[in-house]
Coordinates of C-alpha atoms in Angstrom, one line a residue:
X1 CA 94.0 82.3 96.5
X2 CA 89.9 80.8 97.2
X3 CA 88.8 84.7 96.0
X4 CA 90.3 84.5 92.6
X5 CA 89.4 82.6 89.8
X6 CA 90.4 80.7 86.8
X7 CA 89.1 82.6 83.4
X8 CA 88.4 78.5 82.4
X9 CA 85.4 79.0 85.3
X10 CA 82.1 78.9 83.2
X11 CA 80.7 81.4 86.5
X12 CA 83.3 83.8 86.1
X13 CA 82.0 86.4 84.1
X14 CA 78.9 86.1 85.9
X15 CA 80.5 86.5 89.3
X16 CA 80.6 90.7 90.3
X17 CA 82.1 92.3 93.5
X18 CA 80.1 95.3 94.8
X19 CA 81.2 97.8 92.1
X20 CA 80.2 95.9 89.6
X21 CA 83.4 94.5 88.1
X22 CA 84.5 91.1 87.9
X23 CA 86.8 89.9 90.7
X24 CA 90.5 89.3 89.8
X25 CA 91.6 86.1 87.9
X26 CA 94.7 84.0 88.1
X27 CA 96.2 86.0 85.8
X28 CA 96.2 89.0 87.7
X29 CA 98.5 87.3 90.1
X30 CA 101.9 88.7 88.6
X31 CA 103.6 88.2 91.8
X32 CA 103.0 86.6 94.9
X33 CA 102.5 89.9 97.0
X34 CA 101.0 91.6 94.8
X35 CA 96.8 92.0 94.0
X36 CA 96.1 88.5 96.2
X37 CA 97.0 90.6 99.2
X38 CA 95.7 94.2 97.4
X39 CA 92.1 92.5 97.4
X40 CA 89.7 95.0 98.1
X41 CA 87.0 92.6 98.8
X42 CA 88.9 90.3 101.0
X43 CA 90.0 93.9 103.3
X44 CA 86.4 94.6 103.7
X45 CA 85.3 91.1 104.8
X46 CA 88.4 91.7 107.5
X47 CA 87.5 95.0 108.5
X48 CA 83.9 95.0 108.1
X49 CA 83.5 94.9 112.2
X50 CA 85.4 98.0 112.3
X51 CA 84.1 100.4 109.4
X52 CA 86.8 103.6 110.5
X53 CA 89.7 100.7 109.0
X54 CA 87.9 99.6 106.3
X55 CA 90.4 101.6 103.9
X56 CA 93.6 100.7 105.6
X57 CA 96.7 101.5 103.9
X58 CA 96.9 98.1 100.9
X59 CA 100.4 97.3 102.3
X60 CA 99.2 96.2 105.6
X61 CA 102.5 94.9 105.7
X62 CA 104.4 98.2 106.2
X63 CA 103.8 100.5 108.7
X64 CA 106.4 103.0 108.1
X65 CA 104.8 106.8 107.0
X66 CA 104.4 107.8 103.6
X67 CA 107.5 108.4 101.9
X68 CA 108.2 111.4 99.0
X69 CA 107.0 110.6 95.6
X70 CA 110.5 109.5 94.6
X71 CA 112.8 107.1 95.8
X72 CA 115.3 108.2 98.4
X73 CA 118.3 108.7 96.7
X74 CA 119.9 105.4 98.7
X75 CA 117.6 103.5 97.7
X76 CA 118.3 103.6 93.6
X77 CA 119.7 101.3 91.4
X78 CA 123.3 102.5 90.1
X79 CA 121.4 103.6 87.0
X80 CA 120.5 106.9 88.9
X81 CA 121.3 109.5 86.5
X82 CA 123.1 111.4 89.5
X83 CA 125.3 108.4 90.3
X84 CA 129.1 108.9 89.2
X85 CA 129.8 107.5 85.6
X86 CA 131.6 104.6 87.0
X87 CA 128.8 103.5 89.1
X88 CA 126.3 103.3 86.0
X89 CA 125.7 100.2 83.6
X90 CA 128.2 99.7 81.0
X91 CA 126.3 99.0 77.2
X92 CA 127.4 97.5 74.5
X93 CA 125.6 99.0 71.3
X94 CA 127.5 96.6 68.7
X95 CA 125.5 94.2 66.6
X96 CA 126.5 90.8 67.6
X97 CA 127.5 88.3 65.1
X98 CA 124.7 85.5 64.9
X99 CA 126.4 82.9 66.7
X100 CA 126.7 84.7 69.4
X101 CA 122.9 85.8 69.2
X102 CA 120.9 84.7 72.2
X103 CA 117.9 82.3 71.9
X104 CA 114.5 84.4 71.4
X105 CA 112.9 86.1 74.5
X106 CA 109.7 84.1 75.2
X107 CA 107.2 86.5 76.8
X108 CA 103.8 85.4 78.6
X109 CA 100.8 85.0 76.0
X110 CA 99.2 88.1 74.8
X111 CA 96.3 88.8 77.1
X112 CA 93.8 90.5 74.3
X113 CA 90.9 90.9 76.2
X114 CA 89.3 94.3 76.4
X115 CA 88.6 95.8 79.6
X116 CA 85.3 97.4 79.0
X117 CA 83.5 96.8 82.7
X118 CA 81.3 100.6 83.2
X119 CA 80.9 101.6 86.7
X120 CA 77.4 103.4 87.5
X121 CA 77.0 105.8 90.3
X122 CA 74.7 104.3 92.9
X123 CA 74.8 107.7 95.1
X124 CA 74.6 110.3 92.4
X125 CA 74.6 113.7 93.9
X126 CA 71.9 117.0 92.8
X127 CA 74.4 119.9 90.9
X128 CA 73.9 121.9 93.9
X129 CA 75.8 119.1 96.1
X130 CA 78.4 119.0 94.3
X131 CA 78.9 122.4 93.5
X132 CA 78.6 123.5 97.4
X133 CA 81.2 120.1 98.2
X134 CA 83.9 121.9 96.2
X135 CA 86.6 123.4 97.8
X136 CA 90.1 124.3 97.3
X137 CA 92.7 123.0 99.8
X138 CA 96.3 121.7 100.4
X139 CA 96.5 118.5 101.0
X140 CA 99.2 115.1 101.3
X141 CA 99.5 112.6 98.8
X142 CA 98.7 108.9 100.4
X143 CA 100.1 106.5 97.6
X144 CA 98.7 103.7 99.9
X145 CA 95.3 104.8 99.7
X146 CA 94.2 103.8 96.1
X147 CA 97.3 102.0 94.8
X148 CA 101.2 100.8 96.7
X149 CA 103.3 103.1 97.4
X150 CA 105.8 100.1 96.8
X151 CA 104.8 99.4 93.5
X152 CA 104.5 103.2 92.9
X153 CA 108.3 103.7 94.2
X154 CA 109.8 100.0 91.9
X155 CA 108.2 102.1 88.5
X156 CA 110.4 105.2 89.2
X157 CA 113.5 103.5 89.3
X158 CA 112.7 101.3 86.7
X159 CA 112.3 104.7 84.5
X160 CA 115.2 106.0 86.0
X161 CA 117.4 103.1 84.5
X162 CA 116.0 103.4 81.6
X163 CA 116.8 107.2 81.4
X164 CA 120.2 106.7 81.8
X165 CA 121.0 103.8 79.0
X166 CA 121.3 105.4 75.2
X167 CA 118.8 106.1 73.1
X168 CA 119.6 103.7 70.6
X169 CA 119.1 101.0 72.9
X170 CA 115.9 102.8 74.7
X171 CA 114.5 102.6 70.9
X172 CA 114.9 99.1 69.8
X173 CA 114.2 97.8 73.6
X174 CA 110.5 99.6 73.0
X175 CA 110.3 97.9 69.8
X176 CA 110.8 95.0 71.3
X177 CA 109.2 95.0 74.7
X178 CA 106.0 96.3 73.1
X179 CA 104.0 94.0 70.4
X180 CA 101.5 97.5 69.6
X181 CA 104.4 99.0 68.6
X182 CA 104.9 98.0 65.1
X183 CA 101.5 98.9 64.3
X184 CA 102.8 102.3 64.5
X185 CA 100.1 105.2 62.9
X186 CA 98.4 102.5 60.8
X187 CA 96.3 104.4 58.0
X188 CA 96.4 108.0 60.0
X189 CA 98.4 110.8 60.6
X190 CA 99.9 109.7 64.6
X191 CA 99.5 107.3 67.1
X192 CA 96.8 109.0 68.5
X193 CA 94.7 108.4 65.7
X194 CA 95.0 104.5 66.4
X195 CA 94.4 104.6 70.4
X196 CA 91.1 106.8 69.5
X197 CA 90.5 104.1 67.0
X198 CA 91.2 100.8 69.4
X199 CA 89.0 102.7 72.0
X200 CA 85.8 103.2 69.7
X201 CA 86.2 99.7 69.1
X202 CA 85.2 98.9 72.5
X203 CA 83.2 101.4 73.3
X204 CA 81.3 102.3 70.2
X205 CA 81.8 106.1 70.5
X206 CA 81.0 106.8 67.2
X207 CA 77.7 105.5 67.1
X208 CA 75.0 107.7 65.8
X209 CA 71.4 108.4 66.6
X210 CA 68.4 108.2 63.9
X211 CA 71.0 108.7 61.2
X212 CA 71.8 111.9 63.0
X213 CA 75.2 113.7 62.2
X214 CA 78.0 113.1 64.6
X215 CA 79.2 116.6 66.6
X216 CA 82.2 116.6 68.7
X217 CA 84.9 118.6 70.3
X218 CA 88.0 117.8 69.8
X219 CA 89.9 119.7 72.9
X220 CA 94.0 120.0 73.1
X221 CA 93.8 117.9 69.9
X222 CA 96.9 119.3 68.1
X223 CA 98.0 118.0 65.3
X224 CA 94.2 116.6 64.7
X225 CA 94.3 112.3 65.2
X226 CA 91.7 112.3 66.5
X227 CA 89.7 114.1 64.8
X228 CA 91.1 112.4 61.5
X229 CA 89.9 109.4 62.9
X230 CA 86.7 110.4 63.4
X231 CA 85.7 112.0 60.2
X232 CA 87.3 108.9 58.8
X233 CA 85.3 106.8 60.5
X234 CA 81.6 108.7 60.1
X235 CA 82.2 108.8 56.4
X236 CA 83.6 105.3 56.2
X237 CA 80.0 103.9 56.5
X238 CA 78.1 106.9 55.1
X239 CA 77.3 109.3 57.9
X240 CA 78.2 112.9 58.3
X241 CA 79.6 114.6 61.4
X242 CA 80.7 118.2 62.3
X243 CA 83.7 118.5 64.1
X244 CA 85.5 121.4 66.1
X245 CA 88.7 122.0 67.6
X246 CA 90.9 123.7 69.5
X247 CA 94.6 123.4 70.5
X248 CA 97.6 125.6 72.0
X249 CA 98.9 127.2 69.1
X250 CA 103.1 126.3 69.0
X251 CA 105.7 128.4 67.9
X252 CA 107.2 127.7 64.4
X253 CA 110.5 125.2 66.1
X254 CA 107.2 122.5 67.4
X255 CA 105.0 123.5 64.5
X256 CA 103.7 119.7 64.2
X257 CA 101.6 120.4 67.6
X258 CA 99.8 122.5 65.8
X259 CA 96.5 121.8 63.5
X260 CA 97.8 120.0 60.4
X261 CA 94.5 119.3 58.6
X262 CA 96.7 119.1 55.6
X263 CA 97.9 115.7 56.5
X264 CA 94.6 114.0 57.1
X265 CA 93.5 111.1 54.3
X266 CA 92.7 112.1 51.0
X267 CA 89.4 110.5 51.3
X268 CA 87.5 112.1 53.8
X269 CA 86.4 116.0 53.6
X270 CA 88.6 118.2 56.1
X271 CA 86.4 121.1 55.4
X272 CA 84.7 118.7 58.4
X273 CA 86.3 120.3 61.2
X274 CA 85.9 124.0 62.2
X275 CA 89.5 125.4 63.9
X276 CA 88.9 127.5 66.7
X277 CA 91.5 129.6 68.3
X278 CA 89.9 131.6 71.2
X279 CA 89.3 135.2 71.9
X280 CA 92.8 135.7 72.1
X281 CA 93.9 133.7 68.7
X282 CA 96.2 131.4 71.5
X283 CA 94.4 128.3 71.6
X284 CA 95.1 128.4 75.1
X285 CA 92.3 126.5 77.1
X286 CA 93.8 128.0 80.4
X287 CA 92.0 131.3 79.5
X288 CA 88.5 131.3 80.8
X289 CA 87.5 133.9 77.7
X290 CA 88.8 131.2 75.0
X291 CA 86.8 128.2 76.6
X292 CA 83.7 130.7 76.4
X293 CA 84.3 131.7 72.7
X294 CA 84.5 127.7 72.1
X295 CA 80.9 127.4 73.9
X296 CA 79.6 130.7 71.7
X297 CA 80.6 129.4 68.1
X298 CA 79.4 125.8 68.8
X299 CA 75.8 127.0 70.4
X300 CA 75.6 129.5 67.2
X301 CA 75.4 126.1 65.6
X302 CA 73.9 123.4 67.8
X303 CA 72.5 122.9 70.9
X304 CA 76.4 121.2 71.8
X305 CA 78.2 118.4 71.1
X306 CA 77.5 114.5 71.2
X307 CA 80.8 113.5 71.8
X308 CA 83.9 115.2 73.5
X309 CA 87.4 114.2 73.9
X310 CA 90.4 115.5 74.8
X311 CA 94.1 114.3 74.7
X312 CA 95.9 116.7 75.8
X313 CA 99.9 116.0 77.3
X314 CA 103.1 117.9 77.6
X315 CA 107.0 116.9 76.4
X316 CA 107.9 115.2 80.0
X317 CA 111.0 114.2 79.5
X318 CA 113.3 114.5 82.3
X319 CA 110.0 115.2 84.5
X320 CA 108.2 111.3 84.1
X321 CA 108.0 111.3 87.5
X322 CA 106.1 114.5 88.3
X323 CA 103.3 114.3 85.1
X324 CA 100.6 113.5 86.5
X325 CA 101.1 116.6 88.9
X326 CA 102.0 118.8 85.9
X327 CA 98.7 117.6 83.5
X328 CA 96.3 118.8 86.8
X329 CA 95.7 122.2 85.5
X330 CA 95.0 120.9 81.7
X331 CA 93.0 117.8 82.9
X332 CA 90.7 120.7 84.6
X333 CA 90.2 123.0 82.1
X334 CA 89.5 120.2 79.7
X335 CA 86.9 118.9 82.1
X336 CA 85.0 122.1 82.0
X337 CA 85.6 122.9 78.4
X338 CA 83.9 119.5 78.1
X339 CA 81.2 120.6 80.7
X340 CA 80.3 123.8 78.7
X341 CA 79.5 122.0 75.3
X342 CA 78.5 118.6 76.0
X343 CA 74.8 118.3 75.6
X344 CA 73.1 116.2 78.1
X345 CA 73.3 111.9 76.8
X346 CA 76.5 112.7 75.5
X347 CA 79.8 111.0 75.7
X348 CA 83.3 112.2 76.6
X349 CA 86.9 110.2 76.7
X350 CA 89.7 111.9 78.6
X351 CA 93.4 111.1 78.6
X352 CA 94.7 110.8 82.2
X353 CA 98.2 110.2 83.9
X354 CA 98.1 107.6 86.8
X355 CA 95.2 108.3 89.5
X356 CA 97.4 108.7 92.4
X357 CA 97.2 112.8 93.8
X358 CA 93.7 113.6 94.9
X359 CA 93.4 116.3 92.7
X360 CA 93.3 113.9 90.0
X361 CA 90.9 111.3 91.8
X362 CA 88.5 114.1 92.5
X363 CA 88.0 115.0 88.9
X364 CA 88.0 111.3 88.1
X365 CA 85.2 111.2 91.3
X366 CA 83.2 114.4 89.5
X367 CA 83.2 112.5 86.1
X368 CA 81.5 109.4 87.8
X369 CA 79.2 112.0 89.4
X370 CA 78.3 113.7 86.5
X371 CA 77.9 110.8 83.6
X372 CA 75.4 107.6 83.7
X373 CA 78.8 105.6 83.6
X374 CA 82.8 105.7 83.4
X375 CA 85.1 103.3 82.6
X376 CA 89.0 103.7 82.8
X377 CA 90.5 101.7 80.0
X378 CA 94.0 101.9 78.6
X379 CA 93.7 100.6 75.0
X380 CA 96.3 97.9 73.3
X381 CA 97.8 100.4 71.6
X382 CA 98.9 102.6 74.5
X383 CA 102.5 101.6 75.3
X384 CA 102.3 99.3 78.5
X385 CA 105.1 100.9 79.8
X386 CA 103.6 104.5 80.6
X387 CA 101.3 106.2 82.9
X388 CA 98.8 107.4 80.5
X389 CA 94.9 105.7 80.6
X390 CA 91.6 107.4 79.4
X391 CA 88.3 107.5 81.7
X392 CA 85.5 107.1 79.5
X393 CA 81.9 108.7 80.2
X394 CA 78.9 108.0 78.7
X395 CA 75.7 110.2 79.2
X396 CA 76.1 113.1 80.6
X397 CA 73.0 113.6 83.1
X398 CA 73.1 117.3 83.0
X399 CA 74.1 120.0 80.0
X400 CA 75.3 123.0 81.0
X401 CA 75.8 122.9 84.8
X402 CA 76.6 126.6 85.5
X403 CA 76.8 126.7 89.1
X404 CA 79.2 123.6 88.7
X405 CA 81.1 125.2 85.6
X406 CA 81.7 128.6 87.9
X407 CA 82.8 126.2 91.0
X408 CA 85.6 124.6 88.8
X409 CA 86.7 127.8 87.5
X410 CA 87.4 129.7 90.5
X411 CA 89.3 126.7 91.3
X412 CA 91.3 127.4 88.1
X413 CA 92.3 130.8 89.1
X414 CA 93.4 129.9 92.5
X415 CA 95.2 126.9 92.0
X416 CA 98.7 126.1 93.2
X417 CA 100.8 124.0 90.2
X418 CA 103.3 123.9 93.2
X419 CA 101.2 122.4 95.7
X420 CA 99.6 119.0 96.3
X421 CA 95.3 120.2 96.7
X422 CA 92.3 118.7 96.7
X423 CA 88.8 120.1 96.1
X424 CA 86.2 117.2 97.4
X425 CA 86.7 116.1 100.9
X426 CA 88.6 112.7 101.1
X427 CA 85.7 111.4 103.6
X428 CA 83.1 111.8 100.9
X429 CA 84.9 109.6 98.7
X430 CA 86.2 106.9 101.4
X431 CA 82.5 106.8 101.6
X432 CA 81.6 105.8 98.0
X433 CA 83.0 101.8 98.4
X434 CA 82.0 101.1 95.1
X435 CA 83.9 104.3 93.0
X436 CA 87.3 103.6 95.7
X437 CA 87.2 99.8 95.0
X438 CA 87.1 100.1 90.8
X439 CA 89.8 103.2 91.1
X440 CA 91.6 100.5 93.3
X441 CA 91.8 97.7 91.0
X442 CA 92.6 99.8 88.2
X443 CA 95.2 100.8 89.4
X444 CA 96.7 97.8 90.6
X445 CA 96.4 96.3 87.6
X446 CA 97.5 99.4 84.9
X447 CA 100.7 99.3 87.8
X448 CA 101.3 95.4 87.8
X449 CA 101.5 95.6 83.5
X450 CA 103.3 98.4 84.0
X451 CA 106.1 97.3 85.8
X452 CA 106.2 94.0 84.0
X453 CA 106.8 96.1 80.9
X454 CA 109.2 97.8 82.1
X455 CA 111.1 95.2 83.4
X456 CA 110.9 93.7 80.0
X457 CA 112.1 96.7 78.2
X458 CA 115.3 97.0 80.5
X459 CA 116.0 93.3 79.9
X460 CA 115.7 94.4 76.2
X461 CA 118.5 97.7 77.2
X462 CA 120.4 95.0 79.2
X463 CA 120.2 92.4 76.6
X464 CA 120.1 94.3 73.3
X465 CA 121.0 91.1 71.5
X466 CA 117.9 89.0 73.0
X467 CA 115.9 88.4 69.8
X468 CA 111.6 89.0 70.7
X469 CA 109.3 86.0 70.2
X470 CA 105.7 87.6 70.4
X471 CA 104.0 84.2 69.3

């Protein structure tokens, strides 16, 4: 408890650990074994004699080996979808008559305060080192190393309980558990329009140089928030901006994936964004050629982009558990779609979900590498209760790396969707103490809200006639 502090604590914003971020406060303490013991601070004072420990497993607590991603099947709730029907929760869908209403559900107080804190690289490595660092290998996933595998295992079978109650129930419970909700797609076409939107806000992405006219990509961006949101917003104050775009084209049954410029606002010009479909008229950024023809058409034009950003996902219901796995391949060839048009200074914001394999830590490591600064933020209007975050990079220190660009995409040809890999050595990063200490906490604390909201929503499945009391 002496290495947190109270938010009231005038010296608080002041005070910085080594990467640069604030140390937790009080109110990261959502449980008594949870970040008070997951310090990374406090570890290295103890293990500062003995540097080989000084990444010890956070649940010092447990010694047992690293378990599968999922729970053991004897360790579930009764809500396990493969438990018999008698075994599983009995709900009562009814409206209740309001006497027999419960009182109002009194959640904590909104915590509204943006978490904007940058991390800088302080051991930035030449092209050429990272490009000769890259290599393709299996590997095993250590949940213990960046985040809990405790905490890790209690939001699985949270999900699973909530997989198994009816969707009527799984509805209302997310109106309810979630405050953001009811904003719903504000004055745009989807909710992605809003998190791009709550995002600029605290980052300023859509500021523009000398009156200069705003370029950007818009990569896996199907049905087109965010690039709605960002022609809206340029022309909102006067400014012009080209945009581009490219997303898997979707048969006719999930036609609203596809680009649906017809459903932007009335008041900004959609002749704004240029529709690219790749060499092979797919969309598909898992072809090398199409990535290329994207870099051809915007170079005929520019000398690339100012601004990049991706959100690409994938229908993963029934799958929640294995996403992050599945969005590897995407998350790469984004990545070097973003790498072959970004022009040097500019910016990129990637959706991620959870930082846990180290696949996905080792793109998130390259990011840090390859920009002045990155910060992983999950904006308000991101539901609490799922995985997804968004890394956001500012300045990119080099356009164009080839060597780097070739490195990545052998790796996309050879990759195994079935196996857990890595491509950076796990030493190089257990040697960057700043980068593992950020990825640490932000994780810990994306999990902590995490589970808390999906406790919340299950008391809401549980309790459908608890009444929600956001003031």
């Amino acid at each position: 408890m002496e290495e947190l502090y109270s938010e009231n604590d005038p010296s608080y914003s002041q005070t910085r650990v080594p990467s640069g971020i604030a140390p937790p406060t009080l109110r990261d303490l959502r449980r008594a074994d949870d970040l008070s013991s997951y310090n990374p601070a406090a570890l290295r004072m103890t293990h500062n004699k003995n540097r080989d420990q000084r990444y010890q497993p956070y649940s010092l607590h447990d010694s047992r080996p690293p378990r599968e991603h999922r729970p053991s099947p004897d360790s579930r709730q009764p809500y396990d979808s493969r438990a018999s029907h008698d075994s599983r929760p009995s709900y009562d869908t009814r409206s209740a008559p309001p006497s027999q209403q419960q009182a109002a559900y009194k959640p904590k107080p909104l915590d509204l305060k943006p978490r904007v804190d940058f991390l800088k690289c302080q051991k930035r490595l030449l092209i050429e080192e990272l490009a000769s660092l890259i290599r393709l290998k299996d590997t095993v996933i250590d949940y213990d190393f960046l985040c809990s595998k405790a905490s890790v295992d209690k939001v699985y079978q949270l999900k699973e309980r909530i997989q198994c109650a009816p969707k009527e129930l799984v509805s209302q419970a997310r109106s309810k558990s979630n405050p953001f909700e009811r904003i719903g797609n504000s004055i745009f076409m989807n909710r992605a329009a809003v998190k791009l939107a709550a995002i600029d806000a605290d980052f300023g992405l859509t500021a523009t140089k000398n009156d200069e006219p705003l370029k950007f990509l818009d990569i896996c961006g199907g049905p087109g928030g965010f690039s709605e949101y960002l022609i809206w917003r340029i022309y909102s104050w006067g400014q012009t901006c080209q945009g581009y775009g490219i997303t898997l084209k979707m048969p006719k049954e999930k036609d609203e994936m596809n680009w649906h410029v017809e459903k932007f606002r009335e008041d900004i010009p959609k002749d704004r964004l240029t529709i690219i479909h790749g060499q092979d008229s797919t969309g598909d950024v898992y072809k090398l050629e199409n990535i290329k023809q994207v870099e051809s058409i915007i170079k005929q034009e520019a000398e690339g982009v100012d601004l990049a950003v991706a959100d690409g996902g994938f229908d993963f219901s029934g799958q929640e558990g294995q996403q992050e796995k599945v969005a590897q391949k995407l998350l790469l060839c984004e990545v070097i779609t973003m790498l072959s048009t970004l022009k040097k200074g500019g910016n990129f914001v990637c959706k991620f979900f959870d930082m846990l394999t180290p696949f996905t830590i080792n793109l998130v490591w390259l990011l840090y590498q390859l920009f002045d600064e990155i910060c992983i933020a999950k904006p308000f209007s991101s539901r609490p209760a799922n995985s997804e975050r968004y890394v956001v990079c500012r300045s990119l220190t080099v356009a164009h790396p080839t060597d780097l660009i070739d490195k990545l995409s052998s790796i996309l040809t050879h990759m195994d969707n079935d196996s857990d890999q890595q491509f950076i050595p796990r030493a190089i990063l257990e040697d960057d103490e700043d980068f593992i200490d950020y990825v640490r906490m932000r994780n810990f604390r994306f999990i902590t809200q995490q589970i808390e909201s999906l406790e919340e929503f299950n008391m809401f499945i549980q309790n459908p006639y608890a009444i929600e009391s956001f003031l």
